[in-house]
CSV table of C-alpha atoms in Angstrom, one decimal:
chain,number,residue,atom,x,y,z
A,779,UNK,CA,13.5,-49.0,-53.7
A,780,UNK,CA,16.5,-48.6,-51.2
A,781,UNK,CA,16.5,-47.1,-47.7
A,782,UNK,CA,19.1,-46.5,-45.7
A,783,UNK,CA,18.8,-46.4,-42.1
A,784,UNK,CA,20.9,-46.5,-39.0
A,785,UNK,CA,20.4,-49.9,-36.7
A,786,UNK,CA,19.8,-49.1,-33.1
A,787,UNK,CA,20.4,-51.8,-30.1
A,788,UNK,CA,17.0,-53.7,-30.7
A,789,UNK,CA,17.8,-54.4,-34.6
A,790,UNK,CA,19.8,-57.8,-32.2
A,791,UNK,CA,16.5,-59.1,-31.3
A,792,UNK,CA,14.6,-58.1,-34.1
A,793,UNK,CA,16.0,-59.7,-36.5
A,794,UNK,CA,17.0,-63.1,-34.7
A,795,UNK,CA,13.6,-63.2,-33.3
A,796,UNK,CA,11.9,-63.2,-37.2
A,797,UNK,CA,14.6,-66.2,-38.2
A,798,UNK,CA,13.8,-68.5,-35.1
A,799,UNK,CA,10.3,-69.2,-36.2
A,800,UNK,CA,9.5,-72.0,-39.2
A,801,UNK,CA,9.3,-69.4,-41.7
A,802,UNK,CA,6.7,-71.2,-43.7
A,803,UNK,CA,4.6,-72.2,-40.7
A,804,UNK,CA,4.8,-69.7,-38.2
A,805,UNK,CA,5.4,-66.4,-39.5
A,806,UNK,CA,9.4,-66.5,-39.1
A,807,UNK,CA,11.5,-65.6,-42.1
A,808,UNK,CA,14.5,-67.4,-43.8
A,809,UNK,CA,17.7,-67.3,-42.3
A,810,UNK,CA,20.0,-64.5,-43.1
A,811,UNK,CA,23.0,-65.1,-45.1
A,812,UNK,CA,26.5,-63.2,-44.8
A,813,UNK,CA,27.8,-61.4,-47.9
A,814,UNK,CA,30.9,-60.1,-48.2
A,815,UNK,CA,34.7,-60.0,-48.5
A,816,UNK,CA,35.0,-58.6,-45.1
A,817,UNK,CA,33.0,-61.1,-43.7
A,818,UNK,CA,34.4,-64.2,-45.4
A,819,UNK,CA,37.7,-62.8,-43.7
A,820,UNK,CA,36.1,-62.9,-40.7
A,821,UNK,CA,35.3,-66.6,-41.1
A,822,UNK,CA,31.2,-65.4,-41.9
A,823,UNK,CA,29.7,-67.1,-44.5
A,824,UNK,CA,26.3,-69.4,-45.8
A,825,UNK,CA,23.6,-68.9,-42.6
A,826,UNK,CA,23.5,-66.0,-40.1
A,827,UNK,CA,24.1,-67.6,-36.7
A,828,UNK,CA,23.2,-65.8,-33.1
A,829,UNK,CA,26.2,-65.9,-31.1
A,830,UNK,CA,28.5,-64.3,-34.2
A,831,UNK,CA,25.7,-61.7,-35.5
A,832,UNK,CA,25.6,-60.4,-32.1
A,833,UNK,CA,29.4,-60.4,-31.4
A,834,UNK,CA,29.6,-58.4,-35.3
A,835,UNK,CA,26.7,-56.2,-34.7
A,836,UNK,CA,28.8,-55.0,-31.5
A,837,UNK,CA,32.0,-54.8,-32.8
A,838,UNK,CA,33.3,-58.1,-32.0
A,839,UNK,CA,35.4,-60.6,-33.1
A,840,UNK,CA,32.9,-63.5,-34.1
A,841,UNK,CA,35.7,-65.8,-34.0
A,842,UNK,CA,36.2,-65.5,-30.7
A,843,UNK,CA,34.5,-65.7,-27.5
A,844,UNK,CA,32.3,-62.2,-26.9
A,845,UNK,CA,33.7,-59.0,-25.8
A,846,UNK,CA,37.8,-61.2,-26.5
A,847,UNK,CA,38.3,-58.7,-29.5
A,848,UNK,CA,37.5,-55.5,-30.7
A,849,UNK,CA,36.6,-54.4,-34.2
A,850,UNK,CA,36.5,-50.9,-33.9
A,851,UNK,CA,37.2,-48.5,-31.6
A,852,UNK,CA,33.6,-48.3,-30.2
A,853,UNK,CA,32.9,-51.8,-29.6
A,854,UNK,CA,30.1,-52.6,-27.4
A,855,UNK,CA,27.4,-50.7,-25.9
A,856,UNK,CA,28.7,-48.0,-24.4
A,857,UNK,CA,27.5,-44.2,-25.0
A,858,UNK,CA,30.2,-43.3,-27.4
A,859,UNK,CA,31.6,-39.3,-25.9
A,860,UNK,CA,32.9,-36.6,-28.1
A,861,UNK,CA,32.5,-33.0,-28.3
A,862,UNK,CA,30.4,-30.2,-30.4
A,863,UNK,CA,31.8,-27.8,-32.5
A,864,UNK,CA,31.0,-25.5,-30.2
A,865,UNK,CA,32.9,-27.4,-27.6
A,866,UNK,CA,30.2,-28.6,-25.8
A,867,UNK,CA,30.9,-32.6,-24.2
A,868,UNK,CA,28.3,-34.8,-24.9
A,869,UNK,CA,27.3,-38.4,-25.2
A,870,UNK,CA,25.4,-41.0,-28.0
A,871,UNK,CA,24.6,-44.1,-28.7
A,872,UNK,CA,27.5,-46.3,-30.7
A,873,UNK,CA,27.1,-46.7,-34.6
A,874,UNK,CA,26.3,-50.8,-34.7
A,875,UNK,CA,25.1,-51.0,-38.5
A,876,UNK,CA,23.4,-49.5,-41.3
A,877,UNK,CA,19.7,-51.3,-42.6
A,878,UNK,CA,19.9,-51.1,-46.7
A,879,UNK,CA,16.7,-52.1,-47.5
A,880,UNK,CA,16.0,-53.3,-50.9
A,881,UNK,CA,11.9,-53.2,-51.3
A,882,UNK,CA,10.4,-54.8,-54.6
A,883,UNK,CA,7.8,-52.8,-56.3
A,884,UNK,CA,4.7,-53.8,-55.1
A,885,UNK,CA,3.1,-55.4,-57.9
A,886,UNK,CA,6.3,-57.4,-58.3
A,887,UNK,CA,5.2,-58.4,-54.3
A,888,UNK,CA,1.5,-59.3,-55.2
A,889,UNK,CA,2.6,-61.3,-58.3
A,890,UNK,CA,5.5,-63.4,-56.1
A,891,UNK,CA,2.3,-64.3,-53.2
A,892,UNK,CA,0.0,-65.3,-55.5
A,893,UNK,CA,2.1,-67.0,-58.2
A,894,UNK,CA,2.3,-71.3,-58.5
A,895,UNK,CA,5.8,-72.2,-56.7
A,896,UNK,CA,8.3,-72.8,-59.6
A,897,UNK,CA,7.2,-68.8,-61.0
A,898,UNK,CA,7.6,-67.9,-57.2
A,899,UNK,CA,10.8,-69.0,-56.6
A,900,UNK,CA,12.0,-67.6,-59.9
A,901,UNK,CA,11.0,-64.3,-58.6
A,902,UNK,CA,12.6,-64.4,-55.3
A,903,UNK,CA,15.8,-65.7,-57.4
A,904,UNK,CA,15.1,-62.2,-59.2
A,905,UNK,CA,15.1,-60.3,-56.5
A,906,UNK,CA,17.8,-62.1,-54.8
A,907,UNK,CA,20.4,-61.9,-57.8
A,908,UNK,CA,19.4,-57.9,-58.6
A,909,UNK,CA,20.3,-57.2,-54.5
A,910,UNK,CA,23.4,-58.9,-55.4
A,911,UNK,CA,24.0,-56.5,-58.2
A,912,UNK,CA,23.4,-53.3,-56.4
A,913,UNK,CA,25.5,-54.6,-53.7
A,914,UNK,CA,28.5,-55.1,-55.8
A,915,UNK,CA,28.1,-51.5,-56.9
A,916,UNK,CA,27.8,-49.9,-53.7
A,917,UNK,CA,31.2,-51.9,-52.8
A,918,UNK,CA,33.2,-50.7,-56.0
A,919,UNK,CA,31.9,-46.6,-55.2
A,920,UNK,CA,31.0,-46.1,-51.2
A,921,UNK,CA,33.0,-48.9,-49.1
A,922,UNK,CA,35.3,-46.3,-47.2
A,923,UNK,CA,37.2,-46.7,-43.7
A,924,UNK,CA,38.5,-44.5,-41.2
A,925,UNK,CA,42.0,-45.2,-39.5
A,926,UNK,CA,43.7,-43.2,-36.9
A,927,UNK,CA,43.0,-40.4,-34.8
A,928,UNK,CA,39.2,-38.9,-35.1
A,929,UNK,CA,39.2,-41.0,-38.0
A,930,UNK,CA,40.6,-38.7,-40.6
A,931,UNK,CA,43.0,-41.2,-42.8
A,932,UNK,CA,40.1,-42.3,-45.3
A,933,UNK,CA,41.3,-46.3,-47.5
A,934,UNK,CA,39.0,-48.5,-48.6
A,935,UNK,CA,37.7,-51.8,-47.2
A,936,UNK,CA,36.0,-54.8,-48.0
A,937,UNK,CA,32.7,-55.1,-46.3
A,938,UNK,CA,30.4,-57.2,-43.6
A,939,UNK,CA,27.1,-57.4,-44.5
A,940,UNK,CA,24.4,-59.6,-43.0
A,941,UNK,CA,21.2,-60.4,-45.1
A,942,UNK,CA,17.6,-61.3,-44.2
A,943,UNK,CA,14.8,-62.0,-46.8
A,944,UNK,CA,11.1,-60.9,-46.1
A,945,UNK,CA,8.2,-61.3,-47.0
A,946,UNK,CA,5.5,-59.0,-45.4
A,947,UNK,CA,5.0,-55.4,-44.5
A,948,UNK,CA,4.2,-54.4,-40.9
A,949,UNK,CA,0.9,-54.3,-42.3
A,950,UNK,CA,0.8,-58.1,-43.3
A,951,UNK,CA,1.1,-56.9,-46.6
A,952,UNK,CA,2.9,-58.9,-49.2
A,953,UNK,CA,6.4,-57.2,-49.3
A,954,UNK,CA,9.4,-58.8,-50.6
A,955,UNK,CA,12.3,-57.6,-49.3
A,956,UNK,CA,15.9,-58.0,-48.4
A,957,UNK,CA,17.4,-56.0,-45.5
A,958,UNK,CA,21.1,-55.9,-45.7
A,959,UNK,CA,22.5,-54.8,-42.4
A,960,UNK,CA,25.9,-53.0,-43.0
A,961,UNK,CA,28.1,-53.6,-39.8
A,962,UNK,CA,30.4,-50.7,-38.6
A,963,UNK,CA,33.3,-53.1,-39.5
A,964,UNK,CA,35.4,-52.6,-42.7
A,965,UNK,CA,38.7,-54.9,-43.5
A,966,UNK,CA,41.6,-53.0,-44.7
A,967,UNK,CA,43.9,-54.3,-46.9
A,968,UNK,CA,46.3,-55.4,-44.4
A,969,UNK,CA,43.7,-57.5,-42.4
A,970,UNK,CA,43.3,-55.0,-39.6
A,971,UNK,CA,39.2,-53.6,-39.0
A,972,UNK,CA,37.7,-50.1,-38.5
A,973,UNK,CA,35.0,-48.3,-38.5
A,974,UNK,CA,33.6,-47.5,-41.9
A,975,UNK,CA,32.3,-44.0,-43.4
A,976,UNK,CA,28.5,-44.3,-44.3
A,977,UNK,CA,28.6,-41.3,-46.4
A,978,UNK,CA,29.0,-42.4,-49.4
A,979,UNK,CA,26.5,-45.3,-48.7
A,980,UNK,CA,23.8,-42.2,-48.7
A,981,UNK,CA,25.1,-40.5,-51.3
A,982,UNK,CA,25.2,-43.6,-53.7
A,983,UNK,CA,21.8,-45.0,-52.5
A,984,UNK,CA,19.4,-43.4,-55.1
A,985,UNK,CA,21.5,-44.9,-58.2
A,986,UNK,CA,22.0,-48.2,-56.0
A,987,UNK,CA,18.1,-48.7,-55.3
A,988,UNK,CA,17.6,-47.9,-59.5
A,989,UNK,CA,20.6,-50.4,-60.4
A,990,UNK,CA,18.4,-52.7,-58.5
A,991,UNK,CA,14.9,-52.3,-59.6
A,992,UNK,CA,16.6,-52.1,-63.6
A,993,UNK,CA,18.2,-55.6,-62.6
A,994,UNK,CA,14.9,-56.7,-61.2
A,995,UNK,CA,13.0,-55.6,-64.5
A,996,UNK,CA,15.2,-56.9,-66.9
A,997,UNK,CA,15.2,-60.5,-65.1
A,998,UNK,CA,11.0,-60.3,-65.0
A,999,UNK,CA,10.3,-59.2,-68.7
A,1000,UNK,CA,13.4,-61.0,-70.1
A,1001,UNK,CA,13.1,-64.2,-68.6
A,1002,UNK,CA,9.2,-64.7,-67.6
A,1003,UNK,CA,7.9,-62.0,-70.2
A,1004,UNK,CA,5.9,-59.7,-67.9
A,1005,UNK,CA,5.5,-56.5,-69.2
A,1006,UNK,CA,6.2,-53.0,-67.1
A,1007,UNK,CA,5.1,-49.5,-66.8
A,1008,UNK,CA,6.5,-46.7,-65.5
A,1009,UNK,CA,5.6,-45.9,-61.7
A,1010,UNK,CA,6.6,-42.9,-59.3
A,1011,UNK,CA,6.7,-44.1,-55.9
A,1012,UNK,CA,7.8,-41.3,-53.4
A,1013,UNK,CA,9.5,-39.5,-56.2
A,1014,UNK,CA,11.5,-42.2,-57.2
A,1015,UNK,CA,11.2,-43.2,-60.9
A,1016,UNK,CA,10.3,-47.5,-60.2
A,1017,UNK,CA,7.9,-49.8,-62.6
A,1018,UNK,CA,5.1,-52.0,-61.8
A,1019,UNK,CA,3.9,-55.1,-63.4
A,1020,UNK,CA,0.9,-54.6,-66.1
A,1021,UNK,CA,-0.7,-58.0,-65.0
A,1022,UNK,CA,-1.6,-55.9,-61.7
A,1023,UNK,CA,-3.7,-53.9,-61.5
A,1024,UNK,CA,-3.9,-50.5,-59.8
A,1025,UNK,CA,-6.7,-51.2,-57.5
A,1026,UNK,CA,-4.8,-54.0,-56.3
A,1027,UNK,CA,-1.8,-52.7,-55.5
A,1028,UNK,CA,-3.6,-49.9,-53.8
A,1029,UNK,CA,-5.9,-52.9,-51.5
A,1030,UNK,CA,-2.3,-54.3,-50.3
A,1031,UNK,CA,-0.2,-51.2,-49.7
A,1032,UNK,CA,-2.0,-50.3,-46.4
A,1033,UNK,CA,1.1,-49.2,-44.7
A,1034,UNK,CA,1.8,-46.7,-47.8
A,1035,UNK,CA,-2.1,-45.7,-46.9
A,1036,UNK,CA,-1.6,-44.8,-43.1
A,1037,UNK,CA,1.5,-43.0,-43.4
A,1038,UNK,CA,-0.5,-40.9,-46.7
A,1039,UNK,CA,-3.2,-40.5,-43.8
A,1040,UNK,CA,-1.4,-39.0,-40.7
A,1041,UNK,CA,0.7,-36.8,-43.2
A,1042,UNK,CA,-2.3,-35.7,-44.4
A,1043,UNK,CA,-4.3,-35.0,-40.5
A,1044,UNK,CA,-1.1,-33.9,-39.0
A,1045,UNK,CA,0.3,-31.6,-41.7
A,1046,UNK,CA,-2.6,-30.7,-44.4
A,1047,UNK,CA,-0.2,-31.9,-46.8
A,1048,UNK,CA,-1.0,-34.9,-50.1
A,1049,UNK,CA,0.7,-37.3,-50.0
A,1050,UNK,CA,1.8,-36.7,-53.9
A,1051,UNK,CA,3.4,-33.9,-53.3
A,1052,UNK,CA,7.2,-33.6,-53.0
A,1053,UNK,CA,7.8,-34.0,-49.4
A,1054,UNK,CA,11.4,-33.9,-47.0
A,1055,UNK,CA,12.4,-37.3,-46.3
A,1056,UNK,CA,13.0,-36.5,-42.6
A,1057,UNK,CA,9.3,-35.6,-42.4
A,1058,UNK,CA,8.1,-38.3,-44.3
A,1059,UNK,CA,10.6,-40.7,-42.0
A,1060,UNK,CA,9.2,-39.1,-39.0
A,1061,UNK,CA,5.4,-40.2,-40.6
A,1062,UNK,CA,6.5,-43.7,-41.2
A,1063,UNK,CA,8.4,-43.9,-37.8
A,1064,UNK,CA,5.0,-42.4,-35.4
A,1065,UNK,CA,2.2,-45.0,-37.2
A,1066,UNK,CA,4.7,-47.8,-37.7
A,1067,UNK,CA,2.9,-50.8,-36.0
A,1068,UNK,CA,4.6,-53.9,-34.5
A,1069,UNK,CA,5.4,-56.5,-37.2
A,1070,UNK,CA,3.2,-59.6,-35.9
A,1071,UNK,CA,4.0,-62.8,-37.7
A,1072,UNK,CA,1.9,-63.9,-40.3
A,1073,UNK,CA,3.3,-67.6,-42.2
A,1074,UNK,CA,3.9,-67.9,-45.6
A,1075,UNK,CA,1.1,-70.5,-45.8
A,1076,UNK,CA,-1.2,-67.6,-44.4
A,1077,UNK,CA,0.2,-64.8,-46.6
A,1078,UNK,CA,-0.3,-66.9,-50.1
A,1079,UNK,CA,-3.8,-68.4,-49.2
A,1080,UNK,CA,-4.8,-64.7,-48.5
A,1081,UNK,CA,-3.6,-63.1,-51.3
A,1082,UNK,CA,-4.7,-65.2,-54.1
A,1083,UNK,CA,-8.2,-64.8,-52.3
A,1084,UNK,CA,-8.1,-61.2,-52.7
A,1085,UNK,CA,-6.0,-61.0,-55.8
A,1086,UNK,CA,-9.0,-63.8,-57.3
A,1087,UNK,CA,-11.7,-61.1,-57.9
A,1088,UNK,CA,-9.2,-59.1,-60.2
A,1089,UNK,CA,-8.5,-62.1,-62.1
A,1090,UNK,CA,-5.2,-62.5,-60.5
A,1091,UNK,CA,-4.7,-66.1,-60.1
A,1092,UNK,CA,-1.8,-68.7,-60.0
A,1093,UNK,CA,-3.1,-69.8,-63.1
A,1094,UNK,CA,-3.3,-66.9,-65.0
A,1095,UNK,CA,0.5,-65.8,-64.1
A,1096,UNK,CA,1.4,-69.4,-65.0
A,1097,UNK,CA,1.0,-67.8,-68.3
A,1098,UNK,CA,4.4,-65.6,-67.9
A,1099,UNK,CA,5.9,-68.9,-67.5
A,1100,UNK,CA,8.3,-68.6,-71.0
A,1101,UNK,CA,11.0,-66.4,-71.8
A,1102,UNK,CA,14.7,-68.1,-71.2
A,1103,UNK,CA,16.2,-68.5,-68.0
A,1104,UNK,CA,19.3,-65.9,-67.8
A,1105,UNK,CA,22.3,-67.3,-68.1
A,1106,UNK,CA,22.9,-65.9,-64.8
A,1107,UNK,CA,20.5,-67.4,-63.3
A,1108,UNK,CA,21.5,-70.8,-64.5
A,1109,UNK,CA,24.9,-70.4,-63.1
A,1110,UNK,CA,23.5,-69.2,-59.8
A,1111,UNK,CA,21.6,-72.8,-59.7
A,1112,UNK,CA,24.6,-74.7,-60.6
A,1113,UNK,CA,26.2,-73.4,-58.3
A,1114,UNK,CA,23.7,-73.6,-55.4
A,1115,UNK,CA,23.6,-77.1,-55.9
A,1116,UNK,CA,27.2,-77.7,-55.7
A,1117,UNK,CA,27.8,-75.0,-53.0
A,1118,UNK,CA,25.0,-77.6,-51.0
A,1119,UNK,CA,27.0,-80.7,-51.9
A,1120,UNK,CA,30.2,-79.2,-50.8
A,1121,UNK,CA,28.6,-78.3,-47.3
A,1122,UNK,CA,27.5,-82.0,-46.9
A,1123,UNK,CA,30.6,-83.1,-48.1
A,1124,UNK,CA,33.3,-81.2,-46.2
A,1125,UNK,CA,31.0,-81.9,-42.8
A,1126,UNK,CA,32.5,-84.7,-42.3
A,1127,UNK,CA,35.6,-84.7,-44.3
A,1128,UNK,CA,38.2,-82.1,-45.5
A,1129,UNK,CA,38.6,-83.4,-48.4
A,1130,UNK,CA,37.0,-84.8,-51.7
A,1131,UNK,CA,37.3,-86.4,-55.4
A,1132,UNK,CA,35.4,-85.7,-58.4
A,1133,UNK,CA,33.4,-88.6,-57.7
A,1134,UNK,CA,32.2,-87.7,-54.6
A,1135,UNK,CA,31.1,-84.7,-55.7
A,1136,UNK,CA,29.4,-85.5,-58.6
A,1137,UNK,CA,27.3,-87.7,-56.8
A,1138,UNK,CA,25.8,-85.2,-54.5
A,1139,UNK,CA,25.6,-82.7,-56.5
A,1140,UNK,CA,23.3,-85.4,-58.7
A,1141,UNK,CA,21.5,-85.7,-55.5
A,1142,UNK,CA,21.0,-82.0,-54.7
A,1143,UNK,CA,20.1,-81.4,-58.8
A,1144,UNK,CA,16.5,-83.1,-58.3
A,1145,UNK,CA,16.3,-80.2,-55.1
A,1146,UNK,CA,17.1,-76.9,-57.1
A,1147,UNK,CA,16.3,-77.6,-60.4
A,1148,UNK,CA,18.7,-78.2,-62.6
A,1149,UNK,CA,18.9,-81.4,-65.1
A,1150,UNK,CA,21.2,-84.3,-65.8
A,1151,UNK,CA,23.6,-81.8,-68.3
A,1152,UNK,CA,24.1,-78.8,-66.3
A,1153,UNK,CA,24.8,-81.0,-63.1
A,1154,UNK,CA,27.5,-82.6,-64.8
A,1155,UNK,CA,28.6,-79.0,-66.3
A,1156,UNK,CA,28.4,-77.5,-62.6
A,1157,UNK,CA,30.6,-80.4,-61.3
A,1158,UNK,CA,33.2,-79.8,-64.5
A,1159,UNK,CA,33.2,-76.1,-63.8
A,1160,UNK,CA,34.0,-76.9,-60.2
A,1161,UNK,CA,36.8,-78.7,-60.7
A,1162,UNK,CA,38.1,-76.8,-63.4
A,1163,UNK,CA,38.4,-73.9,-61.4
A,1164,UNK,CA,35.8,-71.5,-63.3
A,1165,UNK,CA,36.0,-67.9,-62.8
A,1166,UNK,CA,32.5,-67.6,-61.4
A,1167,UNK,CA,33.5,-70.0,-58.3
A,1168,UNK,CA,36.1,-66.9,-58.3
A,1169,UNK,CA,33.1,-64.5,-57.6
A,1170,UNK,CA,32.4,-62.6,-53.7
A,1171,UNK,CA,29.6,-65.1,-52.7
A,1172,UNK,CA,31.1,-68.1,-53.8
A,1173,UNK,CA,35.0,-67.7,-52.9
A,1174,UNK,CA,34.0,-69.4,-49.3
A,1175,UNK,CA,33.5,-72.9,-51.6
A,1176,UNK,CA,36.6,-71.8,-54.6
A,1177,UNK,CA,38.0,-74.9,-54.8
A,1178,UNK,CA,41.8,-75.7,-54.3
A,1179,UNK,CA,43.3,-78.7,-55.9
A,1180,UNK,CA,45.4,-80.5,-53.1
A,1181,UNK,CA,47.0,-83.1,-55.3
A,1182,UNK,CA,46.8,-87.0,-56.1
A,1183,UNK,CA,46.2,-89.8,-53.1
A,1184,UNK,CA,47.1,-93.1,-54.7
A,1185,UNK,CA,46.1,-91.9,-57.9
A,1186,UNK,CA,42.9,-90.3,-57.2
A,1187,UNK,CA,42.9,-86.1,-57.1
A,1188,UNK,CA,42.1,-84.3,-54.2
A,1189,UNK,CA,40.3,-81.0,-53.2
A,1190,UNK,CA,39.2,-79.2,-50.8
A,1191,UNK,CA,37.7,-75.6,-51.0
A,1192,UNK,CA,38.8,-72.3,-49.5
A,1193,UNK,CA,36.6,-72.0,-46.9
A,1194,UNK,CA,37.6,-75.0,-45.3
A,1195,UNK,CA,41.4,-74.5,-45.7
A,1196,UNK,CA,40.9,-70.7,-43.8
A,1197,UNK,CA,38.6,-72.4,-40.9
A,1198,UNK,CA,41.7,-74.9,-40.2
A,1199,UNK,CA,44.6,-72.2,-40.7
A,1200,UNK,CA,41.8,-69.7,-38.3
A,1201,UNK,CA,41.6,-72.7,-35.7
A,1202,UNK,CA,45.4,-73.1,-35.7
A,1203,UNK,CA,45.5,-69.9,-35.0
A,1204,UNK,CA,43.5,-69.9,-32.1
A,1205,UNK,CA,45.1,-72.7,-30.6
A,1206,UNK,CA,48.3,-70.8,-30.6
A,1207,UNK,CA,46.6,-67.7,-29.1
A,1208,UNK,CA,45.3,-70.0,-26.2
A,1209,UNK,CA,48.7,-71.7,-26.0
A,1210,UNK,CA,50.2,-67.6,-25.9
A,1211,UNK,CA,47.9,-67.1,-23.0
A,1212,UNK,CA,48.3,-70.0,-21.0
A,1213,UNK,CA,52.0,-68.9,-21.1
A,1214,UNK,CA,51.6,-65.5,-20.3
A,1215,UNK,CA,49.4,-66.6,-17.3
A,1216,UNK,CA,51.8,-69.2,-15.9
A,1217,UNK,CA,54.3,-66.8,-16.6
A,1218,UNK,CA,52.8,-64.2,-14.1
């Protein structure tokens, strides 16, 4: 399922507050990631740090120091002013971003807590790759700016978008899930930034949210040979997993439970029927509770214990262990493993050989699971310029051939090259404003 829902001022300290924990340990999360051709160009890429995901959430130039450069018109904080159409003057809080919220079906969630590590992980990869998908298509139909006056000159953009994997509903629930926080920010064509126009994100979210889930299915009965059913979940056509059972996703969808509940006090009205989304927003909204932190250690141990009874075990799903890894999939692991070496290798260097790399990338293969052939076929790929290093999330590591050193080639990758050219940059905007300032 996808929601779509506008950020207010404490989305800031929500979300860095979940990432500063051990996710594992202490009920934090993983850290976000950027995604995005607008913020690649913004030099954003690989972890969500604090100091630039508060400086883009308000409009900022992450780049620089905070408040330096604005990204939009209504950077900042301020109550943003404009006037009815009945001419009345009045004030509201600045757009900031957009939370799209890709929620796996809950059996998928049950079956990811209680399942042995390797059939874990392949689900989160799952889920990861089929957000990927959906976000790609919301890119090529809804990613719309606004330039000049009252915004009325309408181009397209390339996007920020800051992601954050979780794992639990507010009710402790398992709940895999990937919040995608759209910042007001798009990048024009000419490099200049605006506001975007969330319109179309609305209007493309029901087809977004079912390219998704299809994604989702095809990777689960395809590649680990569950078998689906259909499902209706708020109206929305999804699937859940056969291997779990009703009863079971009914014991862990409390928060689905207490929302049915005060709909049901408040209004008289069943929760299957067809009700508004505002109304069932303004449900969720009035019994949400405070997300406590619950570890991942916690949230496995307890599921398999309840799950146990139904004959849910890690050892029974180690059973959907077959099928064929997607091509996809492969590629995504390959390329994880290099995109890791490169990050180790370009820490302390600039630049790099083939055999440099192909002996990290060895060492990060025993990490991410890929063997002795496709390591050496990642590495080949790498250097060869493959179209997939080509893609949105990998262009940050594409690799650029620099030429030969005493007979040895040399590369670097793209990411690295635009850091160097961005810090040149800013040496000559300081040098501009020392001059300015002596000047005066």
């Amino acid at each position: 399922m996808l929601k779509v829902t506008p950020c207010s001022k404490s989305a800031v300290l929500y979300f860095l507050d979940k990432v500063k924990k051990n996710y594992y340990l202490e009920g934090g999360e993983p850290p976000g990631q950027w995604w995005g051709r607008g913020a690649r160009s913004l030099g954003l890429t690989g972890h969500v740090y604090e100091d630039e995901f508060v400086s883009t959430f308000y409009g900022f130039d992450p780049r620089l120091a905070y408040g330096l450069k604005k990204l939009r018109q209504t950077a900042g904080g301020d109550p943003v002013t404009y006037t009815t159409p009945d001419g009345t003057v009045a004030q509201r809080e600045p757009s900031y971003a957009w939370d799209l919220c890709f929620s796996a079906p809950k059996s998928v969630s049950i079956a990811w807590a209680v399942a042995p590590e390797r059939i874990r992980y392949l689900i989160e990869s799952f889920h990861v790759l089929a957000v990927k998908v959906a976000l790609e298509y919301l890119r090529e139909n809804a990613a719309i700016g606004r330039r000049g006056k009252g915004g009325l000159k309408r181009e397209e953009v390339d996007l920020v978008i800051a992601q954050f994997l979780h794992g639990t509903s507010r009710a402790q629930d398992p709940q895999l899930h990937t919040h995608c926080l759209l910042m007001n920010i798009g990048v024009r064509a000419d490099g200049t930034t605006g506001a975007i126009e969330t319109r179309r994100f609305y209007e493309f979210a029901k087809r977004a949210g079912t390219l998704y889930r299809a994604q989702l299915a095809s990777y689960l009965t395809r590649c680990l040979g569950f078998s689906v059913r259909p499902h209706d979940a708020e109206h929305v056509r999804s699937f859940e997993l056969e291997v779990v059972p009703q009863k079971l996703i009914e014991l862990f969808s409390k928060r689905s439970q207490a929302i049915g509940q005060f709909l049901q006090d408040e209004f008289g009205l069943d929760p299957d029927e067809r009700i508004s989304a505002a109304l069932r927003e303004y449900a969720a909204l009035t019994t949400r509770p405070m997300k406590e932190g619950i570890s991942r250690e916690e949230l496995f141990s307890q599921c398999r214990e309840e799950s146990a009874p139904f004959g849910l075990t890690p050892q029974f799903i180690s059973r959907f262990s077959g099928g064929q890894e997607p091509e996809q999939l492969m590629v995504y692991e390959q390329c994880r493993a290099v995109k890791k070496a490169l990050n180790r290798l370009t820490t302390q260097n600039s630049t790099l050989t083939e055999r440099e790399l192909e002996q990290v990338v060895f060492e990060e293969a025993q990490y991410v699971g890929i063997g002795a052939k496709d390591a050496k076929e990642a590495v080949k790929a790498w250097i060869g310029e493959a179209s997939v290093w080509k893609m949105e999330e990998n262009r940050a590591h594409e690799p650029m051939y620099l030429g030969e050193v005493q007979g040895i080639k040399r590369y670097t990758t793209r990411g690295v090259i635009e850091s160097e050219l961005e810090f040149l940059a800013q040496l000559d905007r300081i040098q501009q404003r020392v001059l300015t300032e002596v000047k005066t």
